[in-house]
Amino acid sequence: MTDRVFIFDTTLRDGEQSPGVSFNIQEKLEIARQLARLNVDIIEAGFPIASPGDFAAVQAIAREVRGPVIAGLCRANPVDIDRAWEALQEAEHPRIHIVIATSDLHIKHKLQKTRPEVLELAVAAVKQARGYTGDVEFSAEDASRSDLAYLCEVLEATIEAGATTVNIPDTVGYAVPQEFGEFITQIRSRTKGIDQVVVSVHCHNDLGLAVANSLAAVKSGAQQVECAVNGLGERAGNASLEEIVMGLYTRQSYFNKETGIKYDEIYRTSKLVSLLSGMAVQANKAVIGKNAFLHASGIHQDGVLKERSTYEIMNPQLIGLPQSNIVLGKLSGRHAFRERLAELGHMLDGDQLNQAFERFKALTDRKKEITDRDLEALVKNEIKSAPELYQLEYLHISSGTTVVPTATVGLKRNGSTQEEAACGDGPVDAALRAIDKITGLRDINLSEYTISAVTGGKDGKDALGEVTARVEYGGRPFIGRGLSTDVVEASVKAYLNAVNKVIYESGLATDDLGVSGKRRRGRPRKRSEK
Ligand code: KIV
Ligand code: ZN
């Protein structure tokens, strides 16, 4: 008999706390929909009181996404709880998640309270939340550094007050597996009523032990694991969802547990989160890294060819890794294109299919062989997370070892083209400066710029370049992506994508987009006077 472990995904809450990561509402919805397809049990959609944007995202997810429980985080105070409920109330299965710290360190220095005061706040908060919903989770922040007797006292009181899940976070990633497993065993044996509720763990990765600690806790009876796709999260991140799930699956004979996860959605989910967060997955990352199923040594290759399980403990197809080596090209028709996309999990029809097919055809003019990874990039890059106020019309570059790099850029806005030229430190810099002249956005800074080849291309010459540009504006990060066989063009597209998000989310274009907010001051100049 196997038991179920509930997968609580916190990519949209703790994951978004990763330095430099910021999802807009469309991106959060896109990820939540994919998490529902992945069949996680709980989606922690955000922290509604944190900002109006967080509130709106939790509300939108609660309204739209069906299947998983939708949780919203709040501190143990009445205002937070009311706000969380306001955002969650339309969810099919809403959960209020309350957190307050129980370690003396946090109680004294952060909360500046006493142990009895914290206990009282925790109980009052759970009671208030239970007035709204029957699904209430209580988290004892910094539990792993809390006094065990006091922690059990708080858990017991919150269970009596109506908590249905109690979460034991290793907030600062301090625990080690054997000790953390024993900690869970102790909590389970010393807390009255704990067998009536779900025991959860939430481990951070400061010592690289988040997954190991979570799995040790499962072995000791934890029934819910909080984790994030690609291990995103505060500081060094949370336990990585894909590693937890595949650990439980691959070592089922040891854990005797199962999850409800649809394994073949894992790879796709990881790709989507990596794309939208702008956080690349390291090549040697377990389960979903580029190298996770590659065999370089001759001995290993020989072994795998004779019997796959000699060097592979997981089947890459199980997690949805695209397998086909069939390449599409110039002569491929719409049918083959559609079928291939469907095999990759992208069900396109009607206008969406027509547009994607047009882009595919345009790509075949520039690239002889279009692989699965090109197709994935092509389709995913089309995820519209902000209206395209500015679109790239044309780009001319003059560059070389003996000339000052110069770019002329034409952008379309509302049907008319605006052109600017600029010089820069290189062709990309020149093109981005020309864009800034057109948009008139001041104080916009490119803070990160990464470029990667989607595939090697034939002879490595016609690879698709994927650029991620992170810009800072008004103290917030905005991430843009661009794809092209030409890296300068990919860079311009990525930057424009980020600029369009800045304009949309900062409400700078009421005239064109019908969004509320400030109107852009001043008109862009028509031509540079270089
Ligand atoms: O790390 C932590 O303690 C948390 C809680 C809100 C569960 O993120
Ligand atoms: Zn956390």
XYZ file of C-alpha atoms and ligand atoms in Angstrom:
539
model
C 0.000 0.000 0.000
C 1.448 3.363 -1.002
C 0.507 6.686 0.561
C -0.045 9.904 -1.201
C 2.335 12.882 -0.819
C 0.710 16.211 -1.666
C 2.737 18.520 -3.870
C 2.350 22.154 -2.811
C 3.885 24.369 -5.470
C 5.151 27.754 -4.354
C 6.789 28.902 -7.605
C 4.441 31.893 -7.806
C 5.009 32.973 -4.202
C 8.346 31.912 -2.715
C 9.690 31.318 -6.244
C 8.902 34.874 -7.186
C 10.934 35.965 -4.170
C 14.043 34.787 -6.047
C 16.253 37.823 -6.497
C 15.614 39.331 -9.922
C 12.450 37.339 -10.645
C 9.174 39.126 -11.234
C 6.168 37.674 -13.040
C 3.367 39.822 -14.350
C -0.247 38.715 -14.059
C -0.374 37.086 -17.519
C 2.812 35.175 -16.759
C 1.455 34.040 -13.405
C -1.726 32.815 -15.061
C 0.265 31.019 -17.727
C 2.352 29.267 -15.079
C -0.700 28.458 -12.925
C -2.437 26.862 -15.921
C 0.631 24.743 -16.569
C 0.868 23.776 -12.877
C -2.746 22.610 -13.122
C -1.811 20.505 -16.185
C 1.131 19.143 -14.199
C -1.512 18.232 -11.620
C 0.093 19.692 -8.508
C -2.205 19.449 -5.500
C -1.827 23.020 -4.297
C -0.760 26.204 -6.091
C 0.397 28.959 -3.776
C -0.607 31.832 -6.032
C 0.907 34.713 -4.058
C 0.814 36.933 -1.017
C -2.290 39.073 -1.604
C -1.534 41.859 0.874
C 1.975 42.358 -0.537
C 0.890 44.586 -3.449
C -2.127 45.307 -5.658
C -0.418 43.295 -8.393
C -0.046 40.264 -6.120
C -3.668 40.580 -5.081
C -4.874 40.777 -8.695
C -2.809 37.741 -9.690
C -4.091 35.598 -6.828
C -7.638 36.671 -7.628
C -7.253 35.928 -11.344
C -5.810 32.481 -10.641
C -8.522 31.769 -8.060
C -11.180 32.699 -10.618
C -9.779 30.780 -13.530
C -7.689 27.809 -12.524
C -9.627 24.676 -11.663
C -8.373 21.426 -10.161
C -5.697 22.265 -7.601
C -6.283 24.012 -4.290
C -5.365 27.707 -4.623
C -3.540 29.076 -1.592
C -2.757 32.649 -0.609
C -0.192 33.548 2.036
C -0.832 35.943 4.902
C 0.745 36.936 8.190
C -1.080 36.231 11.428
C -3.053 39.445 11.511
C -6.677 40.292 10.698
C -5.995 42.659 7.800
C -3.791 40.161 5.953
C -6.322 37.386 6.415
C -9.262 39.496 5.186
C -7.253 40.518 2.134
C -6.194 36.945 1.389
C -9.789 35.786 1.550
C -10.937 38.611 -0.693
C -8.490 37.375 -3.332
C -9.218 33.677 -2.852
C -12.945 33.492 -2.349
C -13.819 32.569 -5.931
C -11.418 29.630 -6.035
C -12.869 26.181 -6.516
C -10.776 25.020 -3.542
C -9.396 28.006 -1.584
C -6.776 27.719 1.151
C -5.671 30.432 3.554
C -2.016 29.981 4.486
C -0.967 31.747 7.698
C 2.619 32.224 8.781
C 4.206 33.418 12.012
C 7.685 32.689 13.331
C 8.206 30.410 16.313
C 11.993 30.526 16.858
C 13.174 32.671 19.768
C 15.506 34.449 17.374
C 12.620 35.623 15.200
C 10.207 36.179 18.102
C 12.666 38.423 19.926
C 14.409 40.316 17.134
C 11.979 40.359 14.238
C 8.559 40.263 15.875
C 9.664 41.810 19.197
C 7.121 39.726 21.023
C 7.047 36.943 23.575
C 6.281 33.253 23.094
C 2.777 33.532 24.644
C 1.964 36.518 22.426
C 2.944 34.608 19.284
C 0.880 31.613 20.355
C -2.130 33.849 20.929
C -1.733 35.542 17.524
C -1.398 32.190 15.769
C -4.544 30.791 17.353
C -6.571 33.948 16.673
C -5.426 33.985 13.051
C -6.372 30.361 12.439
C -9.785 30.914 14.022
C -10.392 33.984 11.864
C -9.372 32.091 8.713
C -11.595 29.146 9.617
C -14.474 31.610 9.660
C -13.845 31.959 5.913
C -12.840 28.477 4.777
C -12.434 24.923 5.970
C -8.929 24.692 4.472
C -6.395 26.537 6.622
C -2.649 25.962 6.687
C -0.531 27.155 9.563
C 3.233 27.647 9.073
C 5.634 28.001 11.982
C 8.351 30.067 10.311
C 11.913 29.085 11.231
C 10.485 25.918 12.801
C 13.767 24.028 12.426
C 15.478 26.509 14.786
C 12.552 26.666 17.214
C 12.435 25.118 20.650
C 10.763 21.754 20.072
C 8.476 21.865 23.117
C 7.254 25.372 22.287
C 6.813 24.513 18.609
C 4.668 21.495 19.518
C 2.642 23.675 21.870
C 1.931 26.176 19.064
C 1.095 23.425 16.575
C -1.233 21.748 19.044
C -3.043 25.033 19.744
C -3.414 25.896 16.056
C -4.714 22.399 15.277
C -7.265 22.822 18.056
C -8.168 26.229 16.584
C -8.920 24.582 13.244
C -5.735 24.353 11.153
C -6.044 21.501 8.665
C -2.395 21.502 7.537
C 0.601 22.350 9.721
C 3.784 23.281 7.930
C 7.300 22.886 9.359
C 9.605 25.189 7.403
C 13.363 25.013 7.408
C 13.241 28.693 6.548
C 16.973 29.347 6.379
C 18.065 25.949 5.049
C 19.894 25.111 8.280
C 18.742 21.540 8.815
C 20.493 18.371 7.723
C 18.534 15.327 6.551
C 18.844 12.847 9.417
C 18.266 15.547 12.011
C 15.293 17.023 10.101
C 13.698 13.576 9.687
C 14.074 13.003 13.436
C 12.617 16.476 14.096
C 9.471 15.537 12.150
C 9.225 12.224 14.024
C 9.466 14.087 17.343
C 6.819 16.632 16.308
C 4.480 13.863 15.221
C 4.849 11.990 18.473
C 4.639 15.028 20.797
C 1.788 17.056 19.254
C -1.743 16.137 20.233
C -4.136 16.037 17.281
C -1.390 15.961 14.642
C -2.643 12.718 13.149
C -5.883 14.555 12.236
C -4.087 17.064 9.993
C -1.639 17.065 7.105
C 1.986 17.541 8.158
C 3.893 19.600 5.613
C 7.526 20.643 5.142
C 9.022 23.635 3.350
C 12.793 23.469 2.954
C 15.216 26.066 1.674
C 18.406 25.238 -0.129
C 21.055 27.358 1.592
C 23.256 24.300 2.176
C 22.068 22.503 -0.950
C 19.987 20.139 1.203
C 16.404 21.250 0.522
C 15.448 18.165 -1.469
C 17.301 15.778 0.853
C 15.665 17.343 3.924
C 12.210 17.202 2.335
C 12.636 13.545 1.392
C 13.920 12.700 4.878
C 10.794 14.377 6.265
C 8.592 12.319 3.956
C 10.315 9.183 5.228
C 9.393 10.352 8.727
C 5.740 10.812 7.850
C 5.388 14.287 6.272
C 2.455 14.157 3.848
C 2.910 17.460 1.995
C 6.051 18.888 0.421
C 6.306 22.550 -0.491
C 8.562 23.064 -3.459
C 9.104 25.208 -6.541
C 9.737 24.493 -10.208
C 13.460 24.611 -11.013
C 14.087 25.152 -7.287
C 13.252 28.855 -7.472
C 12.818 30.684 -4.190
C 14.225 33.111 -1.664
C 18.078 33.203 -1.607
C 19.354 29.765 -2.720
C 15.785 28.675 -3.437
C 13.270 26.081 -2.348
C 13.309 22.334 -2.798
C 13.037 21.679 -6.513
C 9.660 20.201 -7.483
C 11.014 17.986 -10.238
C 13.684 16.484 -7.983
C 11.208 15.753 -5.186
C 8.725 14.159 -7.559
C 11.276 12.084 -9.463
C 13.024 11.117 -6.221
C 9.768 9.706 -4.864
C 9.005 8.017 -8.185
C 12.432 6.544 -8.888
C 12.934 5.325 -5.325
C 9.379 4.215 -4.741
C 10.624 0.936 -3.283
C 12.308 2.978 -0.538
C 9.692 5.688 0.116
C 6.536 3.739 -0.724
C 4.797 7.007 -1.614
C 3.179 8.424 -4.701
C 2.228 11.851 -5.997
C -0.504 12.887 -8.407
C 1.967 14.571 -10.750
C 1.678 14.014 -14.510
C 5.312 13.226 -15.095
C 5.264 13.982 -18.798
C 4.461 17.637 -18.029
C 7.619 18.129 -15.938
C 10.001 19.137 -18.694
C 7.501 21.536 -20.267
C 6.741 23.150 -16.897
C 10.411 23.622 -16.195
C 10.968 25.212 -19.621
C 8.049 27.584 -19.160
C 9.190 28.721 -15.719
C 12.762 29.151 -16.895
C 11.568 31.194 -19.861
C 9.223 33.454 -17.900
C 11.485 33.897 -14.882
C 14.557 34.561 -16.983
C 16.439 32.099 -14.744
C 18.298 29.634 -16.908
C 18.463 26.044 -15.697
C 22.053 24.952 -15.097
C 23.186 22.252 -17.532
C 23.964 19.730 -14.805
C 20.741 20.317 -12.845
C 19.201 17.001 -11.767
C 16.235 15.755 -13.824
C 15.732 18.753 -16.123
C 19.249 20.051 -16.884
C 20.472 19.877 -20.467
C 23.067 17.268 -19.474
C 20.833 15.184 -17.221
C 20.390 12.468 -19.872
C 23.509 12.928 -21.952
C 26.284 10.367 -21.887
C 29.703 11.597 -22.837
C 32.094 8.849 -21.884
C 32.583 6.026 -24.377
C 32.104 3.387 -21.697
C 28.796 4.947 -20.658
C 27.603 5.301 -24.240
C 28.422 1.679 -24.885
C 26.539 0.659 -21.732
C 23.429 2.710 -22.551
C 23.324 1.379 -26.084
C 23.412 -2.177 -24.754
C 20.988 -1.584 -21.908
C 19.639 1.877 -21.060
C 19.346 1.215 -17.331
C 23.106 0.683 -17.002
C 23.567 4.435 -16.722
C 20.030 5.892 -16.684
C 17.864 5.617 -13.603
C 15.027 7.627 -15.167
C 13.502 7.514 -18.601
C 13.782 10.948 -20.238
C 10.518 10.297 -22.082
C 8.721 9.935 -18.784
C 9.348 13.576 -17.871
C 8.280 14.703 -21.346
C 11.678 15.386 -22.859
C 11.213 15.757 -26.627
C 12.642 12.627 -28.205
C 12.082 12.848 -31.910
C 15.001 13.458 -34.203
C 12.713 14.227 -37.135
C 13.553 17.624 -38.498
C 11.124 19.909 -40.215
C 12.295 22.226 -42.963
C 11.366 24.376 -45.932
C 9.260 21.695 -47.589
C 7.277 20.699 -44.523
C 3.570 21.429 -44.687
C 1.060 22.731 -42.179
C -0.092 19.206 -41.298
C 3.352 17.943 -40.345
C 3.984 21.169 -38.478
C 0.749 20.892 -36.499
C 1.327 17.208 -35.699
C 4.847 17.849 -34.497
C 3.694 20.683 -32.249
C 0.932 18.481 -30.855
C 3.510 15.798 -30.042
C 5.416 18.457 -28.150
C 2.250 19.344 -26.237
C 1.276 22.527 -28.064
C -2.240 22.100 -29.417
C -2.627 24.920 -31.905
C -5.583 25.510 -34.196
C -7.171 28.295 -36.211
C -5.453 31.687 -36.098
C -2.874 30.583 -33.582
C -1.806 27.750 -35.882
C -1.760 30.017 -38.938
C 0.402 32.602 -37.218
C 2.777 30.017 -35.818
C 3.018 28.374 -39.256
C 3.886 31.713 -40.839
C 6.667 32.247 -38.317
C 7.853 28.696 -38.944
C 7.994 29.332 -42.679
C 9.884 32.564 -42.150
C 12.353 30.668 -40.018
C 12.880 27.988 -42.665
C 14.109 30.728 -44.988
C 16.908 31.413 -42.565
C 17.492 28.003 -41.034
C 17.614 24.741 -42.993
C 16.561 22.321 -40.285
C 14.016 23.143 -37.646
C 14.327 20.860 -34.642
C 11.960 20.223 -31.744
C 13.816 22.680 -29.597
C 13.537 25.367 -32.272
C 9.806 24.713 -32.433
C 9.433 24.926 -28.670
C 11.311 28.191 -28.608
C 9.281 29.498 -31.534
C 5.961 28.720 -29.896
C 6.874 29.625 -26.335
C 8.450 32.836 -27.414
C 5.048 33.853 -28.640
C 3.543 33.847 -25.154
C 2.190 37.348 -25.019
C 2.593 38.743 -21.564
C 2.103 42.381 -22.563
C 0.547 44.023 -25.608
C 3.109 44.775 -28.287
C 2.812 48.537 -28.372
C 6.119 48.779 -30.228
C 6.994 46.229 -32.872
C 10.246 45.903 -34.727
C 9.799 47.003 -38.319
C 13.419 46.998 -39.487
C 16.965 47.093 -38.212
C 20.139 48.185 -39.987
C 23.525 47.741 -38.416
C 26.887 49.099 -39.408
C 29.654 47.509 -37.433
C 33.189 46.245 -37.745
C 36.670 46.505 -36.301
C 37.382 49.936 -37.752
C 34.006 51.703 -37.616
C 31.912 53.043 -34.770
C 28.973 50.647 -34.412
C 25.790 52.360 -35.572
C 22.213 51.116 -35.638
C 19.106 52.411 -37.367
C 15.898 51.023 -35.934
C 12.345 51.356 -37.213
C 9.552 50.595 -34.736
C 5.885 50.407 -35.536
C 3.435 51.930 -33.103
C -0.252 52.196 -33.892
C 0.330 51.635 -37.578
C 3.008 54.315 -38.093
C 6.726 53.773 -38.158
C 9.188 55.755 -36.084
C 12.865 55.653 -36.873
C 15.971 56.533 -34.913
C 19.697 55.941 -35.268
C 22.375 55.778 -32.606
C 25.993 54.824 -32.030
C 27.072 52.498 -29.249
C 29.816 50.351 -27.766
C 28.719 47.542 -30.051
C 25.859 46.815 -32.455
C 23.498 45.684 -29.672
C 24.233 48.728 -27.543
C 23.696 50.996 -30.551
C 20.358 49.363 -31.375
C 19.092 49.603 -27.794
C 20.061 53.281 -27.654
C 18.082 53.892 -30.830
C 15.063 52.173 -29.254
C 15.365 54.376 -26.152
C 15.308 57.434 -28.387
C 12.059 56.263 -29.971
C 10.261 55.241 -26.797
C 11.516 58.284 -24.888
C 11.829 56.110 -21.770
C 14.426 57.570 -19.470
C 15.905 55.796 -16.444
C 15.517 52.386 -18.015
C 18.564 50.207 -17.373
C 19.575 46.936 -18.904
C 20.684 44.993 -15.813
C 21.189 41.537 -17.276
C 21.605 40.171 -20.756
C 21.981 36.504 -21.617
C 22.212 34.865 -24.961
C 22.012 31.174 -25.712
C 21.863 29.016 -28.793
C 18.638 27.029 -28.914
C 20.163 24.455 -31.226
C 23.487 24.075 -32.924
C 22.051 24.409 -36.410
C 23.627 22.776 -39.427
C 27.383 23.114 -39.038
C 26.563 25.343 -36.066
C 26.031 28.264 -38.440
C 22.304 28.852 -38.440
C 21.483 28.309 -34.782
C 18.578 30.178 -33.264
C 19.786 32.657 -30.684
C 17.555 33.190 -27.668
C 18.154 36.392 -25.738
C 16.841 37.232 -22.285
C 17.062 40.892 -21.332
C 16.313 42.040 -17.809
C 15.703 45.760 -17.426
C 15.095 47.815 -14.309
C 12.548 50.583 -14.353
C 11.058 52.380 -11.345
C 12.858 49.949 -9.036
C 11.219 46.894 -10.644
C 12.679 44.227 -12.906
C 11.052 43.424 -16.264
C 12.129 40.455 -18.332
C 11.992 40.309 -22.099
C 12.811 37.546 -24.545
C 13.694 37.485 -28.186
C 14.434 34.794 -30.710
C 16.150 34.997 -34.059
C 18.910 33.451 -36.107
C 20.502 36.903 -35.901
C 21.689 37.657 -32.371
C 21.430 41.441 -32.737
C 17.824 41.060 -33.891
C 17.118 38.617 -31.027
C 18.584 41.193 -28.627
C 16.449 43.984 -30.015
C 13.324 41.821 -29.782
C 14.126 40.860 -26.188
C 14.704 44.467 -25.209
C 11.506 45.586 -26.952
C 9.569 42.837 -25.200
C 10.814 44.162 -21.847
C 10.125 47.779 -22.870
C 6.543 46.877 -23.858
C 6.072 45.324 -20.416
C 7.431 48.447 -18.729
C 5.001 50.617 -20.666
C 2.049 48.311 -20.110
C 2.617 47.603 -16.440
C 3.580 51.135 -15.506
C 0.456 52.446 -17.246
C 2.468 54.680 -19.564
C 0.307 54.315 -22.647
C -3.343 54.954 -21.899
C -3.894 56.231 -25.443
C -2.864 53.044 -27.203
C -3.656 50.248 -24.791
C -6.588 51.379 -22.763
C -4.739 50.674 -19.516
C -5.111 52.968 -16.597
C -2.221 55.080 -15.404
C 0.021 57.928 -16.381
C 0.274 59.210 -19.910
C 3.738 59.285 -21.436
C 5.217 62.718 -21.387
C 6.761 64.152 -24.558
C 6.875 62.698 -28.051
C 9.731 60.652 -29.384
C 11.982 62.510 -31.753
C 11.592 61.470 -35.378
C 15.207 61.291 -36.338
C 18.427 61.332 -34.481
C 20.777 64.231 -35.090
C 23.866 62.143 -34.799
O 10.505 29.899 4.283
C 9.454 30.038 4.942
O 9.419 29.870 6.178
C 8.272 30.430 4.220
C 6.970 30.357 4.933
C 6.043 31.436 4.476
C 6.344 29.016 4.754
O 8.340 30.728 3.046
Zn 10.158 29.888 2.127
